[in-house]
Coordinates of C-alpha atoms in Angstrom, one line a residue:
M1 CA 10.9 -28.8 -69.7
A2 CA 10.4 -32.4 -70.7
S3 CA 8.0 -33.1 -73.5
P4 CA 4.8 -35.1 -72.5
V5 CA 5.0 -38.8 -73.4
R6 CA 2.7 -39.6 -76.3
V7 CA 1.2 -43.1 -76.3
P8 CA 0.5 -44.4 -79.8
L9 CA -3.2 -44.9 -80.4
I10 CA -2.6 -48.5 -81.4
L11 CA -1.2 -49.2 -77.9
L12 CA -4.2 -47.7 -76.2
A13 CA -6.4 -49.8 -78.4
V14 CA -4.6 -53.0 -77.5
A15 CA -4.8 -52.1 -73.8
M16 CA -8.5 -51.5 -74.0
A17 CA -9.0 -54.8 -75.8
V18 CA -7.1 -56.6 -73.0
L19 CA -9.2 -55.0 -70.3
L20 CA -12.5 -55.7 -72.1
H21 CA -11.6 -59.4 -72.4
T22 CA -10.3 -59.7 -68.8
T23 CA -12.7 -61.0 -66.1
T24 CA -13.1 -59.6 -62.6
A25 CA -11.2 -62.5 -61.2
D26 CA -8.3 -61.9 -63.6
L27 CA -8.0 -58.3 -62.3
L28 CA -7.9 -59.6 -58.7
L29 CA -4.6 -61.5 -59.4
R30 CA -1.0 -60.4 -59.6
P31 CA 1.0 -63.6 -60.0
E32 CA 4.4 -63.8 -58.5
H33 CA 6.9 -66.3 -59.8
V34 CA 7.2 -68.2 -56.5
P35 CA 7.2 -72.0 -56.7
K36 CA 4.7 -72.6 -53.9
A37 CA 1.2 -72.4 -55.3
Q38 CA -1.2 -70.4 -53.2
F39 CA -3.5 -67.5 -52.8
R40 CA -4.4 -65.7 -49.5
I41 CA -7.5 -64.1 -48.2
R42 CA -7.7 -61.8 -45.2
C43 CA -10.8 -61.9 -43.1
N44 CA -11.8 -59.9 -40.0
F45 CA -13.9 -61.0 -37.0
S46 CA -17.6 -60.9 -37.6
H47 CA -19.5 -62.1 -34.5
A48 CA -19.4 -64.7 -31.7
L49 CA -22.1 -67.2 -31.0
K50 CA -22.5 -70.4 -29.1
D51 CA -23.5 -72.0 -32.4
D52 CA -22.1 -74.6 -34.7
P53 CA -24.2 -75.1 -37.9
I54 CA -22.3 -78.2 -38.8
V55 CA -22.2 -80.1 -35.5
F56 CA -25.4 -78.7 -34.1
P57 CA -27.5 -77.5 -37.0
G58 CA -30.7 -75.6 -36.0
Q59 CA -29.7 -75.7 -32.3
P60 CA -28.7 -72.2 -31.3
G61 CA -26.7 -72.0 -28.0
K62 CA -25.9 -75.7 -28.1
S63 CA -22.1 -75.3 -28.6
H64 CA -19.2 -73.6 -26.9
L65 CA -18.5 -70.0 -28.0
H66 CA -17.1 -69.6 -31.6
D67 CA -15.6 -66.7 -33.4
F68 CA -17.2 -66.4 -36.9
L69 CA -15.5 -64.9 -39.9
G70 CA -16.4 -64.5 -43.6
S71 CA -20.2 -64.4 -44.1
K72 CA -21.9 -62.2 -41.7
I73 CA -25.1 -64.2 -41.6
T74 CA -23.7 -67.5 -40.2
D75 CA -25.5 -68.9 -37.2
A76 CA -27.0 -72.2 -36.1
H77 CA -29.5 -72.1 -38.9
T78 CA -27.0 -71.9 -41.7
T79 CA -27.8 -75.3 -43.1
D80 CA -28.2 -74.3 -46.7
A81 CA -24.9 -73.1 -48.0
R82 CA -26.6 -71.5 -51.0
K83 CA -27.7 -68.7 -48.7
L84 CA -24.1 -67.8 -48.0
V85 CA -23.2 -67.1 -51.6
G86 CA -23.3 -63.4 -52.2
S87 CA -23.9 -62.5 -48.6
K88 CA -22.0 -59.7 -46.9
T89 CA -18.6 -60.8 -45.8
T90 CA -15.8 -59.7 -43.5
C91 CA -13.2 -61.0 -46.0
G92 CA -11.2 -58.7 -48.2
L93 CA -12.6 -60.3 -51.3
K94 CA -16.3 -60.0 -51.8
A95 CA -16.4 -63.3 -53.6
D96 CA -15.4 -65.1 -50.4
S97 CA -18.6 -65.3 -48.5
A98 CA -17.7 -68.7 -47.0
A99 CA -18.4 -69.4 -43.4
Y100 CA -15.3 -69.9 -41.2
W101 CA -15.3 -70.4 -37.4
F102 CA -13.1 -71.5 -34.5
P103 CA -13.3 -71.6 -30.7
S104 CA -13.1 -68.2 -28.9
M105 CA -10.1 -67.2 -26.9
F106 CA -10.3 -65.8 -23.4
M107 CA -7.6 -63.7 -21.7
R108 CA -7.1 -63.2 -18.0
T109 CA -7.4 -59.6 -16.7
N110 CA -6.1 -58.1 -13.5
E111 CA -9.6 -58.0 -12.1
K112 CA -11.1 -60.5 -9.7
N113 CA -14.8 -61.2 -8.9
A114 CA -16.4 -61.4 -5.5
Q115 CA -15.2 -65.0 -5.1
G116 CA -11.6 -63.9 -5.6
Q117 CA -11.4 -65.5 -9.0
Y118 CA -9.7 -63.9 -12.0
V119 CA -12.0 -62.3 -14.5
Y120 CA -11.4 -63.3 -18.2
K121 CA -12.5 -61.4 -21.3
H122 CA -13.2 -62.5 -24.8
L123 CA -10.1 -61.9 -26.9
K124 CA -11.2 -61.1 -30.4
P125 CA -8.7 -61.7 -33.2
N126 CA -7.1 -58.7 -34.9
W127 CA -7.5 -60.5 -38.2
T128 CA -7.2 -63.9 -39.8
L129 CA -5.3 -65.0 -42.9
F130 CA -6.7 -67.9 -44.9
Y131 CA -4.1 -69.5 -47.2
Y132 CA -5.4 -71.7 -50.0
R133 CA -2.4 -73.8 -50.9
T134 CA -1.2 -77.0 -52.6
S135 CA 0.1 -79.9 -50.5
V136 CA 0.2 -82.6 -53.2
K137 CA 2.8 -83.6 -55.7
N138 CA 0.5 -82.8 -58.6
P139 CA -1.0 -79.2 -58.0
E140 CA -2.4 -79.2 -61.6
A141 CA -5.0 -81.8 -60.4
I142 CA -6.3 -79.8 -57.5
M143 CA -10.1 -79.0 -57.8
P144 CA -12.0 -76.1 -56.2
F145 CA -14.3 -77.0 -53.4
P146 CA -17.7 -78.0 -54.7
R147 CA -20.8 -76.0 -53.9
G148 CA -22.1 -76.6 -50.3
F149 CA -18.9 -78.4 -49.2
R150 CA -18.2 -78.5 -45.5
M151 CA -15.6 -79.9 -43.2
I152 CA -14.0 -79.8 -39.7
T153 CA -10.4 -80.0 -38.6
G154 CA -8.8 -80.3 -35.2
N155 CA -10.1 -81.9 -32.0
P156 CA -12.1 -79.9 -29.5
F157 CA -11.6 -82.7 -26.9
A158 CA -7.9 -83.3 -27.4
G159 CA -7.2 -82.5 -23.8
N160 CA -3.6 -81.7 -22.9
K161 CA -1.9 -83.5 -25.7
Q162 CA -1.6 -83.0 -29.4
A163 CA -4.2 -84.9 -31.5
N164 CA -2.8 -87.3 -34.0
D165 CA -4.9 -86.0 -36.9
M166 CA -2.3 -84.0 -38.9
A167 CA -4.2 -80.7 -38.3
N168 CA -0.8 -79.5 -37.1
V169 CA -2.0 -77.0 -34.5
E170 CA 0.8 -74.5 -33.8
W171 CA 1.1 -71.4 -31.6
W172 CA 3.7 -68.7 -31.3
C173 CA 4.1 -65.2 -30.0
G174 CA 5.1 -62.5 -32.5
A175 CA 6.9 -62.8 -35.8
R176 CA 10.0 -64.3 -34.2
G177 CA 8.3 -66.5 -31.6
K178 CA 9.1 -70.2 -31.3
H179 CA 6.5 -72.4 -33.0
G180 CA 5.0 -75.2 -31.0
N181 CA 1.8 -77.2 -30.4
D182 CA 1.4 -75.8 -26.9
F183 CA 1.1 -72.1 -26.1
P184 CA 4.6 -70.6 -26.2
H185 CA 6.5 -71.4 -23.0
Q186 CA 7.6 -67.7 -22.9
K187 CA 6.4 -64.3 -22.0
C188 CA 4.5 -62.5 -24.7
P189 CA 5.0 -58.7 -24.3
A190 CA 2.3 -56.1 -24.5
G191 CA 1.9 -54.9 -28.1
D192 CA 2.8 -58.2 -29.6
Q193 CA 0.5 -60.8 -31.1
L194 CA -0.4 -64.4 -30.2
I195 CA -0.7 -66.4 -33.4
G196 CA -2.5 -69.7 -33.9
K197 CA -2.3 -71.9 -36.9
I198 CA -4.3 -74.9 -38.1
N199 CA -4.6 -76.9 -41.4
F200 CA -7.7 -78.5 -43.0
P201 CA -7.7 -81.9 -44.8
V202 CA -6.8 -81.9 -48.5
C203 CA -8.1 -85.2 -50.1
W204 CA -11.8 -85.7 -50.9
D205 CA -13.7 -88.8 -51.7
G206 CA -15.1 -87.1 -54.7
K207 CA -18.7 -87.8 -53.9
N208 CA -19.9 -86.4 -50.6
T209 CA -19.9 -82.7 -49.7
D210 CA -20.3 -83.8 -46.0
S211 CA -20.3 -87.0 -43.9
A212 CA -22.0 -88.1 -40.7
D213 CA -19.0 -87.1 -38.6
H214 CA -18.2 -84.2 -40.9
R215 CA -14.7 -85.6 -41.3
S216 CA -14.8 -89.0 -43.1
H217 CA -15.3 -87.5 -46.6
V218 CA -11.9 -85.8 -46.4
V219 CA -8.4 -86.9 -45.1
H220 CA -5.1 -85.3 -44.2
I221 CA -2.0 -86.4 -46.0
P222 CA 1.7 -85.6 -45.5
L223 CA 3.1 -82.7 -47.6
N224 CA 4.1 -83.4 -51.2
T225 CA 2.4 -86.8 -51.4
T226 CA -0.6 -88.0 -53.4
C227 CA -4.2 -88.6 -52.3
P228 CA -5.2 -92.2 -51.5
S229 CA -7.5 -94.2 -53.7
S230 CA -10.3 -93.9 -51.0
H231 CA -10.1 -90.1 -51.3
P232 CA -8.6 -89.5 -54.8
V233 CA -9.6 -85.9 -55.4
P234 CA -7.1 -83.2 -54.2
L235 CA -8.5 -79.9 -52.9
P236 CA -6.7 -76.7 -51.8
R237 CA -5.3 -77.0 -48.4
I238 CA -6.8 -74.2 -46.3
S239 CA -4.2 -73.1 -43.7
I240 CA -5.4 -70.6 -41.1
K241 CA -3.3 -68.1 -39.2
V242 CA -5.2 -66.2 -36.5
Y243 CA -3.7 -63.1 -35.0
Y244 CA -4.7 -62.2 -31.4
P245 CA -3.8 -58.9 -29.8
V246 CA -1.7 -58.8 -26.6
D247 CA -2.4 -55.7 -24.6
T248 CA -0.6 -56.7 -21.4
D249 CA 2.5 -58.8 -20.6
L250 CA 1.5 -62.4 -20.6
D251 CA 3.2 -65.6 -19.4
L252 CA 1.8 -68.1 -21.8
T253 CA 3.0 -71.2 -20.1
W254 CA 0.0 -73.7 -19.9
P255 CA -0.4 -74.8 -16.2
D256 CA 0.0 -78.4 -15.3
N257 CA -3.5 -78.3 -13.7
G258 CA -5.0 -76.6 -16.7
I259 CA -7.8 -74.1 -16.3
K260 CA -7.6 -74.4 -12.5
G261 CA -4.1 -72.9 -12.7
N262 CA -5.5 -69.6 -14.0
P263 CA -3.8 -69.6 -17.4
A264 CA -3.2 -66.3 -19.1
V265 CA -5.4 -67.5 -22.0
Y266 CA -7.7 -70.4 -22.6
L267 CA -10.1 -71.7 -25.3
S268 CA -13.9 -71.8 -25.1
T269 CA -13.8 -75.6 -25.5
V270 CA -13.9 -75.7 -21.7
Q271 CA -17.6 -74.8 -22.0
S272 CA -18.3 -78.1 -23.8
G273 CA -16.4 -80.4 -21.5
G274 CA -12.9 -79.8 -22.9
T275 CA -9.9 -78.6 -21.0
G276 CA -9.6 -75.2 -22.8
S277 CA -6.0 -76.1 -23.7
P278 CA -4.3 -74.9 -26.9
F279 CA -4.3 -78.5 -28.3
E280 CA -8.1 -78.2 -28.6
Y281 CA -8.0 -75.6 -31.4
H282 CA -10.2 -76.6 -34.3
S283 CA -12.0 -75.0 -37.2
D284 CA -15.0 -75.4 -39.4
F285 CA -15.7 -74.4 -43.0
I286 CA -18.7 -74.2 -45.3
N287 CA -18.1 -73.2 -48.9
G288 CA -20.1 -70.1 -49.7
W289 CA -17.7 -68.8 -52.4
D290 CA -18.7 -67.4 -55.7
Q291 CA -17.8 -70.6 -57.6
K292 CA -16.6 -68.8 -60.7
V293 CA -14.1 -66.7 -58.8
L294 CA -12.9 -69.6 -56.7
G295 CA -12.4 -71.8 -59.8
R296 CA -10.4 -69.1 -61.5
L297 CA -8.2 -68.6 -58.5
V298 CA -7.5 -72.3 -58.3
R299 CA -6.7 -72.6 -62.0
K300 CA -4.6 -69.5 -62.3
C301 CA -2.7 -69.8 -59.0
I302 CA -2.7 -73.4 -57.6
N303 CA -2.9 -75.4 -60.8
R304 CA -0.2 -73.2 -62.4
N305 CA 2.0 -73.5 -59.3
K306 CA 2.1 -69.7 -58.7
K307 CA 1.8 -67.6 -55.6
C308 CA -0.8 -64.9 -56.2
L309 CA -1.5 -61.7 -54.4
V310 CA -5.3 -61.2 -54.3
Q311 CA -6.3 -57.6 -54.7
E312 CA -8.9 -56.8 -52.0
D313 CA -12.2 -55.3 -53.2
N314 CA -14.0 -55.2 -49.9
V315 CA -12.2 -52.7 -47.8

């Protein structure tokens, strides 16, 4: 029988000392030696409302339907970001109580109404991954989002063509699907997932946490370049991947006549005068993070050019 391993007391003492001097944020990280600097947060669906606290603050029901993730309290009256901090969240990390939202997706069913029209149902995402990454040449200069920061990406009125705003909207079906700006021109089999992706701007003017159009205080830039003098402060690039369930075989080709062609899926932007096309995907963000944890993640992962796995503490 093997003898039990005896750990010298001095080693135990050292280990205890390390733990006592390690912050909660330190314990959440497990750096990997991968050159691309990032950390990732997984968040689940929270609720859906026809609200948009950035575009239509204090006006419930004014917007098209949005899926909300992160803080569970987000609604049209979420005008003070301080109320988000520490609120209950659907994200895997309790410190991330930011507000995230994007247009709701509707999927065609096999049912028809009395007028012979197909019935559509709200397709809630299985989960969403939020990647906080670097996209500039100098990741050591990237700053965490300031308190109360908010921004929008994408164009809800893009129509049937890709907006020239570098949000880089992409869609594909399953892990091996072909990426593209339109819904995949292919069939997505039952049991697979429809995945949408969009990127937020990365360069900040360094002064304003918002702007009149909720866009002008930040700009997109090409990957591995530097921020312009008008927006000199680099921020983490939030890249979102949304995973939608496919419970029946779908032909995801977007019809030439749009919503009138009974597409397999469409976006809620049609409720606000849009076409409902995949090009109209967009997203909003209000910073409700615990600033200490966010700052430590940015320093330890992005500034040091490391890929970090964040240990979830909200499961």
